[in-house]
Amino acid sequence: MAPRRKKIYEGKAKILYEGPEPGTLVQYFKDDATAFNAQKRDVIEGKGVLNNRLSEYFMTGLANIGVPTHFIRRINMREQLIRQVEIIPLEVIVRNFAAGSISKRLGMEEGTPLPRPIVEYSYKNDALGDPLVPEEYIVAFGWANQQDLDDIVALALRVNDFLSGVFYGVGIKLVDFKIEIGRIWDGDYMRLVVADEISPDSCRLWDVKTGQKLDKDVFRRDLGSLTDAYTEVARRLGVMPTNTTTMKPTLIN
Ligand code: TMP
């Protein structure tokens, strides 16, 4: 069968296809899950459908509070139409509580509140295992300039405040997350927008009351069913693959 669309790029969890108009792409969410730079991998049925919906929900919410994103609209269960951007080769990580690599690096117990949100950067390079890099490297190697970095931090902190509030409203603590930033050119004028995806694949989400993990750590650490965890996040937010019109967020107090 001839492919429907031209494939532009295939990553570990998503595929990008040529879009219907210049400057657009179709982002397809796969069911593949990887961790530890793809040393651990599995296919988690339904993950792509959930992440497509959840990323739509967060990107739409961000646009509604004035944070620019690449998202245009969802096309179907697994695909969304996005603006084509020039991806800055950084994973922009924001942490509210210690967990994962910062806990390991500094010997901090997971869940320790941080004195303020910490923004850090990894260089997106699978062969190198996405190493943590200082701002000095980013500017020196020209991945972004100082003005871009100031704008990236401002964007990342707005995303953090928005997501923290949305999750807290449904009884979930946003421990940390990762976003990617893209450039959109309008003649000589350049804008930075939130790109890639926002989903439980790229966040740490803990139930406020029980501390139960509702994110990809369930897969990384073999803590149970990843689909159940993501479905619970979607259910609380009122984002479900079916019957979305009748779903409302479940307020927890
Ligand atoms: P870390 O504690 O492993 O550095 O991860 C911090 C956050 O970034 C966590 O929410 C998971 C997310 N993340 C990704 O989305 N992709 C990655 O490749 C890595 C390493 C982390």
PDB file of C-alpha atoms and ligand atoms in Angstrom:
ATOM      1  CA  MET A   1       0.000   0.000   0.000  1.00  0.00           C
ATOM      2  CA  ALA A   2       1.391   3.401  -0.893  1.00  0.00           C
ATOM      3  CA  PRO A   3       1.997   5.606   2.134  1.00  0.00           C
ATOM      4  CA  ARG A   4      -0.672   8.226   2.641  1.00  0.00           C
ATOM      5  CA  ARG A   5       1.801  10.946   3.426  1.00  0.00           C
ATOM      6  CA  LYS A   6       5.466  11.641   3.198  1.00  0.00           C
ATOM      7  CA  LYS A   7       7.306  10.841   6.426  1.00  0.00           C
ATOM      8  CA  ILE A   8       9.511  13.718   7.535  1.00  0.00           C
ATOM      9  CA  TYR A   9      10.916  12.330  10.778  1.00  0.00           C
ATOM     10  CA  GLU A  10      10.430   9.370  13.089  1.00  0.00           C
ATOM     11  CA  GLY A  11      11.246   9.619  16.775  1.00  0.00           C
ATOM     12  CA  LYS A  12      10.833   7.141  19.602  1.00  0.00           C
ATOM     13  CA  ALA A  13       7.197   7.991  20.401  1.00  0.00           C
ATOM     14  CA  LYS A  14       5.991  10.044  17.424  1.00  0.00           C
ATOM     15  CA  ILE A  15       6.179  10.335  13.651  1.00  0.00           C
ATOM     16  CA  LEU A  16       6.013  13.594  11.720  1.00  0.00           C
ATOM     17  CA  TYR A  17       4.438  13.595   8.256  1.00  0.00           C
ATOM     18  CA  GLU A  18       4.185  16.304   5.664  1.00  0.00           C
ATOM     19  CA  GLY A  19       1.122  18.471   6.366  1.00  0.00           C
ATOM     20  CA  PRO A  20      -1.668  19.480   4.020  1.00  0.00           C
ATOM     21  CA  GLU A  21      -0.278  22.999   3.585  1.00  0.00           C
ATOM     22  CA  PRO A  22       3.236  24.453   3.571  1.00  0.00           C
ATOM     23  CA  GLY A  23       4.358  25.252   7.095  1.00  0.00           C
ATOM     24  CA  THR A  24       2.261  22.476   8.638  1.00  0.00           C
ATOM     25  CA  LEU A  25       3.021  18.916   9.718  1.00  0.00           C
ATOM     26  CA  VAL A  26       0.975  15.980  10.940  1.00  0.00           C
ATOM     27  CA  GLN A  27       2.177  14.622  14.285  1.00  0.00           C
ATOM     28  CA  TYR A  28       1.315  10.931  14.800  1.00  0.00           C
ATOM     29  CA  PHE A  29       1.457   9.451  18.328  1.00  0.00           C
ATOM     30  CA  LYS A  30       2.775   5.882  18.459  1.00  0.00           C
ATOM     31  CA  ASP A  31       2.154   3.346  21.228  1.00  0.00           C
ATOM     32  CA  ASP A  32       5.896   2.790  21.682  1.00  0.00           C
ATOM     33  CA  ALA A  33       7.359   3.530  25.099  1.00  0.00           C
ATOM     34  CA  THR A  34      11.078   3.858  25.687  1.00  0.00           C
ATOM     35  CA  ALA A  35      13.177   4.745  28.693  1.00  0.00           C
ATOM     36  CA  PHE A  36      16.852   5.161  29.523  1.00  0.00           C
ATOM     37  CA  ASN A  37      17.618   6.271  25.979  1.00  0.00           C
ATOM     38  CA  ALA A  38      15.629   3.385  24.493  1.00  0.00           C
ATOM     39  CA  GLN A  39      17.499   0.648  26.377  1.00  0.00           C
ATOM     40  CA  LYS A  40      14.087  -0.291  27.756  1.00  0.00           C
ATOM     41  CA  ARG A  41      11.241  -0.445  25.263  1.00  0.00           C
ATOM     42  CA  ASP A  42       7.730  -1.790  24.919  1.00  0.00           C
ATOM     43  CA  VAL A  43       4.509  -1.178  23.077  1.00  0.00           C
ATOM     44  CA  ILE A  44       1.777   0.093  25.387  1.00  0.00           C
ATOM     45  CA  GLU A  45      -1.546  -0.262  23.673  1.00  0.00           C
ATOM     46  CA  GLY A  46      -3.527   2.968  23.719  1.00  0.00           C
ATOM     47  CA  LYS A  47      -0.696   5.221  24.921  1.00  0.00           C
ATOM     48  CA  GLY A  48      -0.583   7.153  21.646  1.00  0.00           C
ATOM     49  CA  VAL A  49      -4.303   7.841  21.731  1.00  0.00           C
ATOM     50  CA  LEU A  50      -4.111   9.117  25.313  1.00  0.00           C
ATOM     51  CA  ASN A  51      -1.058  11.300  24.681  1.00  0.00           C
ATOM     52  CA  ASN A  52      -2.595  12.787  21.536  1.00  0.00           C
ATOM     53  CA  ARG A  53      -5.646  13.844  23.573  1.00  0.00           C
ATOM     54  CA  LEU A  54      -3.677  15.022  26.576  1.00  0.00           C
ATOM     55  CA  SER A  55      -1.204  17.036  24.526  1.00  0.00           C
ATOM     56  CA  GLU A  56      -4.129  18.642  22.690  1.00  0.00           C
ATOM     57  CA  TYR A  57      -5.695  19.526  26.042  1.00  0.00           C
ATOM     58  CA  PHE A  58      -2.549  21.176  27.456  1.00  0.00           C
ATOM     59  CA  MET A  59      -1.503  22.944  24.249  1.00  0.00           C
ATOM     60  CA  THR A  60      -5.029  24.333  23.798  1.00  0.00           C
ATOM     61  CA  GLY A  61      -5.067  25.519  27.394  1.00  0.00           C
ATOM     62  CA  LEU A  62      -1.703  27.214  26.953  1.00  0.00           C
ATOM     63  CA  ALA A  63      -2.895  28.993  23.802  1.00  0.00           C
ATOM     64  CA  ASN A  64      -5.949  30.168  25.753  1.00  0.00           C
ATOM     65  CA  ILE A  65      -3.754  31.909  28.348  1.00  0.00           C
ATOM     66  CA  GLY A  66      -1.563  33.447  25.636  1.00  0.00           C
ATOM     67  CA  VAL A  67       1.350  30.992  25.518  1.00  0.00           C
ATOM     68  CA  PRO A  68       2.157  30.265  21.863  1.00  0.00           C
ATOM     69  CA  THR A  69       2.408  26.607  20.800  1.00  0.00           C
ATOM     70  CA  HIS A  70       2.831  24.612  17.609  1.00  0.00           C
ATOM     71  CA  PHE A  71      -0.608  22.998  17.977  1.00  0.00           C
ATOM     72  CA  ILE A  72      -3.271  23.755  15.355  1.00  0.00           C
ATOM     73  CA  ARG A  73      -5.922  21.053  15.788  1.00  0.00           C
ATOM     74  CA  ARG A  74      -6.430  17.376  16.417  1.00  0.00           C
ATOM     75  CA  ILE A  75      -7.177  15.395  13.269  1.00  0.00           C
ATOM     76  CA  ASN A  76      -8.118  11.975  14.650  1.00  0.00           C
ATOM     77  CA  MET A  77      -7.392   9.538  17.484  1.00  0.00           C
ATOM     78  CA  ARG A  78      -3.647   9.494  16.842  1.00  0.00           C
ATOM     79  CA  GLU A  79      -2.857  12.561  14.768  1.00  0.00           C
ATOM     80  CA  GLN A  80      -2.740  16.284  15.181  1.00  0.00           C
ATOM     81  CA  LEU A  81      -1.998  19.129  12.805  1.00  0.00           C
ATOM     82  CA  ILE A  82       0.877  21.312  13.971  1.00  0.00           C
ATOM     83  CA  ARG A  83       2.903  24.276  12.748  1.00  0.00           C
ATOM     84  CA  GLN A  84       6.233  23.281  11.298  1.00  0.00           C
ATOM     85  CA  VAL A  85       8.919  24.723  13.564  1.00  0.00           C
ATOM     86  CA  GLU A  86      12.672  24.685  13.747  1.00  0.00           C
ATOM     87  CA  ILE A  87      13.272  22.675  16.920  1.00  0.00           C
ATOM     88  CA  ILE A  88      15.908  24.062  19.275  1.00  0.00           C
ATOM     89  CA  PRO A  89      17.974  20.954  20.114  1.00  0.00           C
ATOM     90  CA  LEU A  90      17.331  21.205  23.865  1.00  0.00           C
ATOM     91  CA  GLU A  91      15.126  19.447  26.364  1.00  0.00           C
ATOM     92  CA  VAL A  92      13.977  22.221  28.669  1.00  0.00           C
ATOM     93  CA  ILE A  93      13.323  20.683  32.076  1.00  0.00           C
ATOM     94  CA  VAL A  94      11.494  22.422  34.912  1.00  0.00           C
ATOM     95  CA  ARG A  95      11.542  20.949  38.410  1.00  0.00           C
ATOM     96  CA  ASN A  96       9.356  21.859  41.382  1.00  0.00           C
ATOM     97  CA  PHE A  97      10.298  18.902  43.578  1.00  0.00           C
ATOM     98  CA  ALA A  98      13.404  16.716  43.477  1.00  0.00           C
ATOM     99  CA  ALA A  99      13.053  13.432  41.568  1.00  0.00           C
ATOM    100  CA  GLY A 100      14.878  11.414  38.957  1.00  0.00           C
ATOM    101  CA  SER A 101      18.267  12.651  37.836  1.00  0.00           C
ATOM    102  CA  ILE A 102      18.521  15.644  40.192  1.00  0.00           C
ATOM    103  CA  SER A 103      17.842  13.382  43.172  1.00  0.00           C
ATOM    104  CA  LYS A 104      20.556  11.036  42.004  1.00  0.00           C
ATOM    105  CA  ARG A 105      23.048  13.794  41.214  1.00  0.00           C
ATOM    106  CA  LEU A 106      22.607  15.678  44.486  1.00  0.00           C
ATOM    107  CA  GLY A 107      21.587  12.820  46.754  1.00  0.00           C
ATOM    108  CA  MET A 108      18.210  14.436  47.476  1.00  0.00           C
ATOM    109  CA  GLU A 109      15.255  12.366  48.538  1.00  0.00           C
ATOM    110  CA  GLU A 110      12.558  12.230  45.861  1.00  0.00           C
ATOM    111  CA  GLY A 111       9.728  14.615  46.677  1.00  0.00           C
ATOM    112  CA  THR A 112      11.889  17.201  48.453  1.00  0.00           C
ATOM    113  CA  PRO A 113      10.482  20.654  47.588  1.00  0.00           C
ATOM    114  CA  LEU A 114      12.974  22.811  45.700  1.00  0.00           C
ATOM    115  CA  PRO A 115      13.602  26.386  46.882  1.00  0.00           C
ATOM    116  CA  ARG A 116      12.298  27.664  43.539  1.00  0.00           C
ATOM    117  CA  PRO A 117      11.484  26.116  40.170  1.00  0.00           C
ATOM    118  CA  ILE A 118      14.746  24.982  38.617  1.00  0.00           C
ATOM    119  CA  VAL A 119      15.112  25.203  34.838  1.00  0.00           C
ATOM    120  CA  GLU A 120      17.806  23.057  33.236  1.00  0.00           C
ATOM    121  CA  TYR A 121      18.716  21.938  29.737  1.00  0.00           C
ATOM    122  CA  SER A 122      19.740  18.696  28.099  1.00  0.00           C
ATOM    123  CA  TYR A 123      21.273  18.637  24.642  1.00  0.00           C
ATOM    124  CA  LYS A 124      18.975  16.545  22.418  1.00  0.00           C
ATOM    125  CA  ASN A 125      21.330  13.909  21.110  1.00  0.00           C
ATOM    126  CA  ASP A 126      20.438  10.236  21.512  1.00  0.00           C
ATOM    127  CA  ALA A 127      23.957   9.036  20.706  1.00  0.00           C
ATOM    128  CA  LEU A 128      25.227  11.028  23.698  1.00  0.00           C
ATOM    129  CA  GLY A 129      22.245  10.164  25.920  1.00  0.00           C
ATOM    130  CA  ASP A 130      20.882  13.750  26.067  1.00  0.00           C
ATOM    131  CA  PRO A 131      23.575  15.197  28.377  1.00  0.00           C
ATOM    132  CA  LEU A 132      22.811  18.033  30.764  1.00  0.00           C
ATOM    133  CA  VAL A 133      24.378  21.243  29.434  1.00  0.00           C
ATOM    134  CA  PRO A 134      24.982  24.670  30.990  1.00  0.00           C
ATOM    135  CA  GLU A 135      23.739  27.896  29.363  1.00  0.00           C
ATOM    136  CA  GLU A 136      27.359  28.655  28.512  1.00  0.00           C
ATOM    137  CA  TYR A 137      27.442  25.705  26.067  1.00  0.00           C
ATOM    138  CA  ILE A 138      24.090  26.630  24.548  1.00  0.00           C
ATOM    139  CA  VAL A 139      25.207  30.169  23.730  1.00  0.00           C
ATOM    140  CA  ALA A 140      28.779  29.239  22.752  1.00  0.00           C
ATOM    141  CA  PHE A 141      27.637  26.551  20.300  1.00  0.00           C
ATOM    142  CA  GLY A 142      24.895  28.782  18.917  1.00  0.00           C
ATOM    143  CA  TRP A 143      21.917  26.539  19.744  1.00  0.00           C
ATOM    144  CA  ALA A 144      20.252  29.637  21.212  1.00  0.00           C
ATOM    145  CA  ASN A 145      21.409  33.127  22.125  1.00  0.00           C
ATOM    146  CA  GLN A 146      21.043  34.842  25.489  1.00  0.00           C
ATOM    147  CA  GLN A 147      17.826  36.592  24.438  1.00  0.00           C
ATOM    148  CA  ASP A 148      16.350  33.258  23.320  1.00  0.00           C
ATOM    149  CA  LEU A 149      17.316  31.722  26.664  1.00  0.00           C
ATOM    150  CA  ASP A 150      15.622  34.527  28.597  1.00  0.00           C
ATOM    151  CA  ASP A 151      12.502  33.964  26.503  1.00  0.00           C
ATOM    152  CA  ILE A 152      12.730  30.173  26.940  1.00  0.00           C
ATOM    153  CA  VAL A 153      12.925  30.493  30.733  1.00  0.00           C
ATOM    154  CA  ALA A 154       9.942  32.858  30.736  1.00  0.00           C
ATOM    155  CA  LEU A 155       7.948  30.431  28.559  1.00  0.00           C
ATOM    156  CA  ALA A 156       8.961  27.415  30.636  1.00  0.00           C
ATOM    157  CA  LEU A 157       7.906  29.113  33.875  1.00  0.00           C
ATOM    158  CA  ARG A 158       4.539  30.114  32.414  1.00  0.00           C
ATOM    159  CA  VAL A 159       4.007  26.531  31.285  1.00  0.00           C
ATOM    160  CA  ASN A 160       5.011  25.385  34.778  1.00  0.00           C
ATOM    161  CA  ASP A 161       2.516  27.664  36.513  1.00  0.00           C
ATOM    162  CA  PHE A 162      -0.261  26.695  34.120  1.00  0.00           C
ATOM    163  CA  LEU A 163       0.346  22.943  34.321  1.00  0.00           C
ATOM    164  CA  SER A 164       0.924  22.992  38.100  1.00  0.00           C
ATOM    165  CA  GLY A 165      -2.462  24.676  38.579  1.00  0.00           C
ATOM    166  CA  VAL A 166      -4.332  22.440  36.156  1.00  0.00           C
ATOM    167  CA  PHE A 167      -2.918  19.298  37.751  1.00  0.00           C
ATOM    168  CA  TYR A 168      -3.388  20.525  41.306  1.00  0.00           C
ATOM    169  CA  GLY A 169      -7.062  21.115  40.504  1.00  0.00           C
ATOM    170  CA  VAL A 170      -7.458  17.378  39.903  1.00  0.00           C
ATOM    171  CA  GLY A 171      -5.369  16.234  42.846  1.00  0.00           C
ATOM    172  CA  ILE A 172      -2.070  15.766  41.026  1.00  0.00           C
ATOM    173  CA  LYS A 173       1.308  17.239  41.945  1.00  0.00           C
ATOM    174  CA  LEU A 174       3.491  18.333  39.026  1.00  0.00           C
ATOM    175  CA  VAL A 175       6.939  17.241  40.201  1.00  0.00           C
ATOM    176  CA  ASP A 176       8.801  18.086  36.987  1.00  0.00           C
ATOM    177  CA  PHE A 177       8.386  18.113  33.222  1.00  0.00           C
ATOM    178  CA  LYS A 178      10.210  18.527  29.947  1.00  0.00           C
ATOM    179  CA  ILE A 179       9.234  20.703  26.994  1.00  0.00           C
ATOM    180  CA  GLU A 180      10.797  21.437  23.655  1.00  0.00           C
ATOM    181  CA  ILE A 181      10.825  24.845  22.033  1.00  0.00           C
ATOM    182  CA  GLY A 182      10.564  25.635  18.345  1.00  0.00           C
ATOM    183  CA  ARG A 183      11.229  28.693  16.227  1.00  0.00           C
ATOM    184  CA  ILE A 184       8.658  29.991  13.768  1.00  0.00           C
ATOM    185  CA  TRP A 185       9.882  32.487  11.212  1.00  0.00           C
ATOM    186  CA  ASP A 186       7.699  35.263   9.845  1.00  0.00           C
ATOM    187  CA  GLY A 187      10.051  36.950   7.391  1.00  0.00           C
ATOM    188  CA  ASP A 188      12.923  38.226   9.536  1.00  0.00           C
ATOM    189  CA  TYR A 189      10.846  38.060  12.691  1.00  0.00           C
ATOM    190  CA  MET A 190      11.253  34.940  14.838  1.00  0.00           C
ATOM    191  CA  ARG A 191       8.892  33.656  17.532  1.00  0.00           C
ATOM    192  CA  LEU A 192       9.521  30.906  20.068  1.00  0.00           C
ATOM    193  CA  VAL A 193       6.674  28.456  20.642  1.00  0.00           C
ATOM    194  CA  VAL A 194       6.086  25.374  22.780  1.00  0.00           C
ATOM    195  CA  ALA A 195       6.469  22.351  20.479  1.00  0.00           C
ATOM    196  CA  ASP A 196       6.686  18.539  20.599  1.00  0.00           C
ATOM    197  CA  GLU A 197       4.183  17.239  23.179  1.00  0.00           C
ATOM    198  CA  ILE A 198       3.031  17.705  26.743  1.00  0.00           C
ATOM    199  CA  SER A 199       1.892  14.382  28.170  1.00  0.00           C
ATOM    200  CA  PRO A 200       2.556  11.992  31.067  1.00  0.00           C
ATOM    201  CA  ASP A 201       5.499  10.735  28.981  1.00  0.00           C
ATOM    202  CA  SER A 202       7.319  13.990  29.671  1.00  0.00           C
ATOM    203  CA  CYS A 203       6.088  14.903  33.171  1.00  0.00           C
ATOM    204  CA  ARG A 204       6.346  13.477  36.659  1.00  0.00           C
ATOM    205  CA  LEU A 205       2.868  13.380  38.147  1.00  0.00           C
ATOM    206  CA  TRP A 206       2.112  12.220  41.673  1.00  0.00           C
ATOM    207  CA  ASP A 207      -1.268  11.863  43.298  1.00  0.00           C
ATOM    208  CA  VAL A 208      -1.418  14.636  45.909  1.00  0.00           C
ATOM    209  CA  LYS A 209      -2.873  12.415  48.634  1.00  0.00           C
ATOM    210  CA  THR A 210      -1.261   9.019  48.073  1.00  0.00           C
ATOM    211  CA  GLY A 211       1.889   9.928  46.146  1.00  0.00           C
ATOM    212  CA  GLN A 212       0.967   7.318  43.532  1.00  0.00           C
ATOM    213  CA  LYS A 213       2.920   7.833  40.309  1.00  0.00           C
ATOM    214  CA  LEU A 214       0.783   8.595  37.254  1.00  0.00           C
ATOM    215  CA  ASP A 215       3.515   9.144  34.652  1.00  0.00           C
ATOM    216  CA  LYS A 216       6.184   7.324  32.650  1.00  0.00           C
ATOM    217  CA  ASP A 217       8.051   6.347  35.824  1.00  0.00           C
ATOM    218  CA  VAL A 218       5.395   3.592  36.063  1.00  0.00           C
ATOM    219  CA  PHE A 219       7.048   2.130  32.954  1.00  0.00           C
ATOM    220  CA  ARG A 220      10.653   3.102  33.778  1.00  0.00           C
ATOM    221  CA  ARG A 221      10.424   1.519  37.241  1.00  0.00           C
ATOM    222  CA  ASP A 222       7.954  -1.326  36.492  1.00  0.00           C
ATOM    223  CA  LEU A 223       5.304  -0.021  38.881  1.00  0.00           C
ATOM    224  CA  GLY A 224       2.228  -1.414  37.098  1.00  0.00           C
ATOM    225  CA  SER A 225       0.070  -0.553  34.121  1.00  0.00           C
ATOM    226  CA  LEU A 226       1.108   2.583  32.257  1.00  0.00           C
ATOM    227  CA  THR A 227      -2.209   2.678  30.396  1.00  0.00           C
ATOM    228  CA  ASP A 228      -4.104   2.653  33.694  1.00  0.00           C
ATOM    229  CA  ALA A 229      -1.980   5.534  35.010  1.00  0.00           C
ATOM    230  CA  TYR A 230      -2.445   7.692  31.886  1.00  0.00           C
ATOM    231  CA  THR A 231      -6.137   6.821  31.706  1.00  0.00           C
ATOM    232  CA  GLU A 232      -6.517   8.022  35.292  1.00  0.00           C
ATOM    233  CA  VAL A 233      -4.843  11.349  34.414  1.00  0.00           C
ATOM    234  CA  ALA A 234      -7.125  11.717  31.375  1.00  0.00           C
ATOM    235  CA  ARG A 235     -10.201  10.759  33.384  1.00  0.00           C
ATOM    236  CA  ARG A 236      -9.504  13.312  36.105  1.00  0.00           C
ATOM    237  CA  LEU A 237      -8.965  16.058  33.537  1.00  0.00           C
ATOM    238  CA  GLY A 238     -12.130  15.088  31.676  1.00  0.00           C
ATOM    239  CA  VAL A 239     -10.094  14.146  28.610  1.00  0.00           C
ATOM    240  CA  MET A 240     -11.173  10.731  27.411  1.00  0.00           C
ATOM    241  CA  PRO A 241     -10.748   9.035  24.029  1.00  0.00           C
ATOM    242  CA  THR A 242     -14.506   8.610  23.847  1.00  0.00           C
ATOM    243  CA  ASN A 243     -17.414  10.647  25.033  1.00  0.00           C
ATOM    244  CA  THR A 244     -15.386  13.813  25.581  1.00  0.00           C
ATOM    245  CA  THR A 245     -18.375  16.140  25.372  1.00  0.00           C
ATOM    246  CA  THR A 246     -20.000  14.823  28.527  1.00  0.00           C
ATOM    247  CA  MET A 247     -16.824  14.614  30.589  1.00  0.00           C
ATOM    248  CA  LYS A 248     -16.014  17.251  33.175  1.00  0.00           C
ATOM    249  CA  PRO A 249     -12.855  17.525  35.288  1.00  0.00           C
ATOM    250  CA  THR A 250     -13.161  15.664  38.571  1.00  0.00           C
ATOM    251  CA  LEU A 251     -12.450  18.231  41.273  1.00  0.00           C
ATOM    252  CA  ILE A 252     -10.692  16.749  44.252  1.00  0.00           C
ATOM    253  CA  ASN A 253     -10.528  18.532  47.585  1.00  0.00           C
TER     254      ASN A 253
HETATM  255  P1  TMP B   1      15.137  13.398  34.742  1.00  0.00           P
HETATM  256  O1  TMP B   1      14.861  13.467  36.206  1.00  0.00           O
HETATM  257  O2  TMP B   1      15.361  12.017  34.238  1.00  0.00           O
HETATM  258  O3  TMP B   1      16.228  14.355  34.336  1.00  0.00           O
HETATM  259  O4  TMP B   1      13.804  13.895  34.002  1.00  0.00           O
HETATM  260  C1  TMP B   1      13.213  15.147  34.283  1.00  0.00           C
HETATM  261  C2  TMP B   1      11.882  15.270  33.574  1.00  0.00           C
HETATM  262  O5  TMP B   1      12.065  15.313  32.173  1.00  0.00           O
HETATM  263  C3  TMP B   1      10.933  14.097  33.818  1.00  0.00           C
HETATM  264  O6  TMP B   1       9.612  14.602  33.929  1.00  0.00           O
HETATM  265  C4  TMP B   1      11.033  13.256  32.587  1.00  0.00           C
HETATM  266  C5  TMP B   1      11.364  14.252  31.531  1.00  0.00           C
HETATM  267  N1  TMP B   1      12.231  13.663  30.504  1.00  0.00           N
HETATM  268  C6  TMP B   1      11.758  13.511  29.223  1.00  0.00           C
HETATM  269  O7  TMP B   1      10.621  13.848  28.923  1.00  0.00           O
HETATM  270  N2  TMP B   1      12.586  12.970  28.285  1.00  0.00           N
HETATM  271  C7  TMP B   1      13.829  12.562  28.572  1.00  0.00           C
HETATM  272  O8  TMP B   1      14.543  12.073  27.676  1.00  0.00           O
HETATM  273  C8  TMP B   1      14.303  12.717  29.921  1.00  0.00           C
HETATM  274  C9  TMP B   1      15.669  12.259  30.304  1.00  0.00           C
HETATM  275  C10 TMP B   1      13.475  13.277  30.841  1.00  0.00           C
END
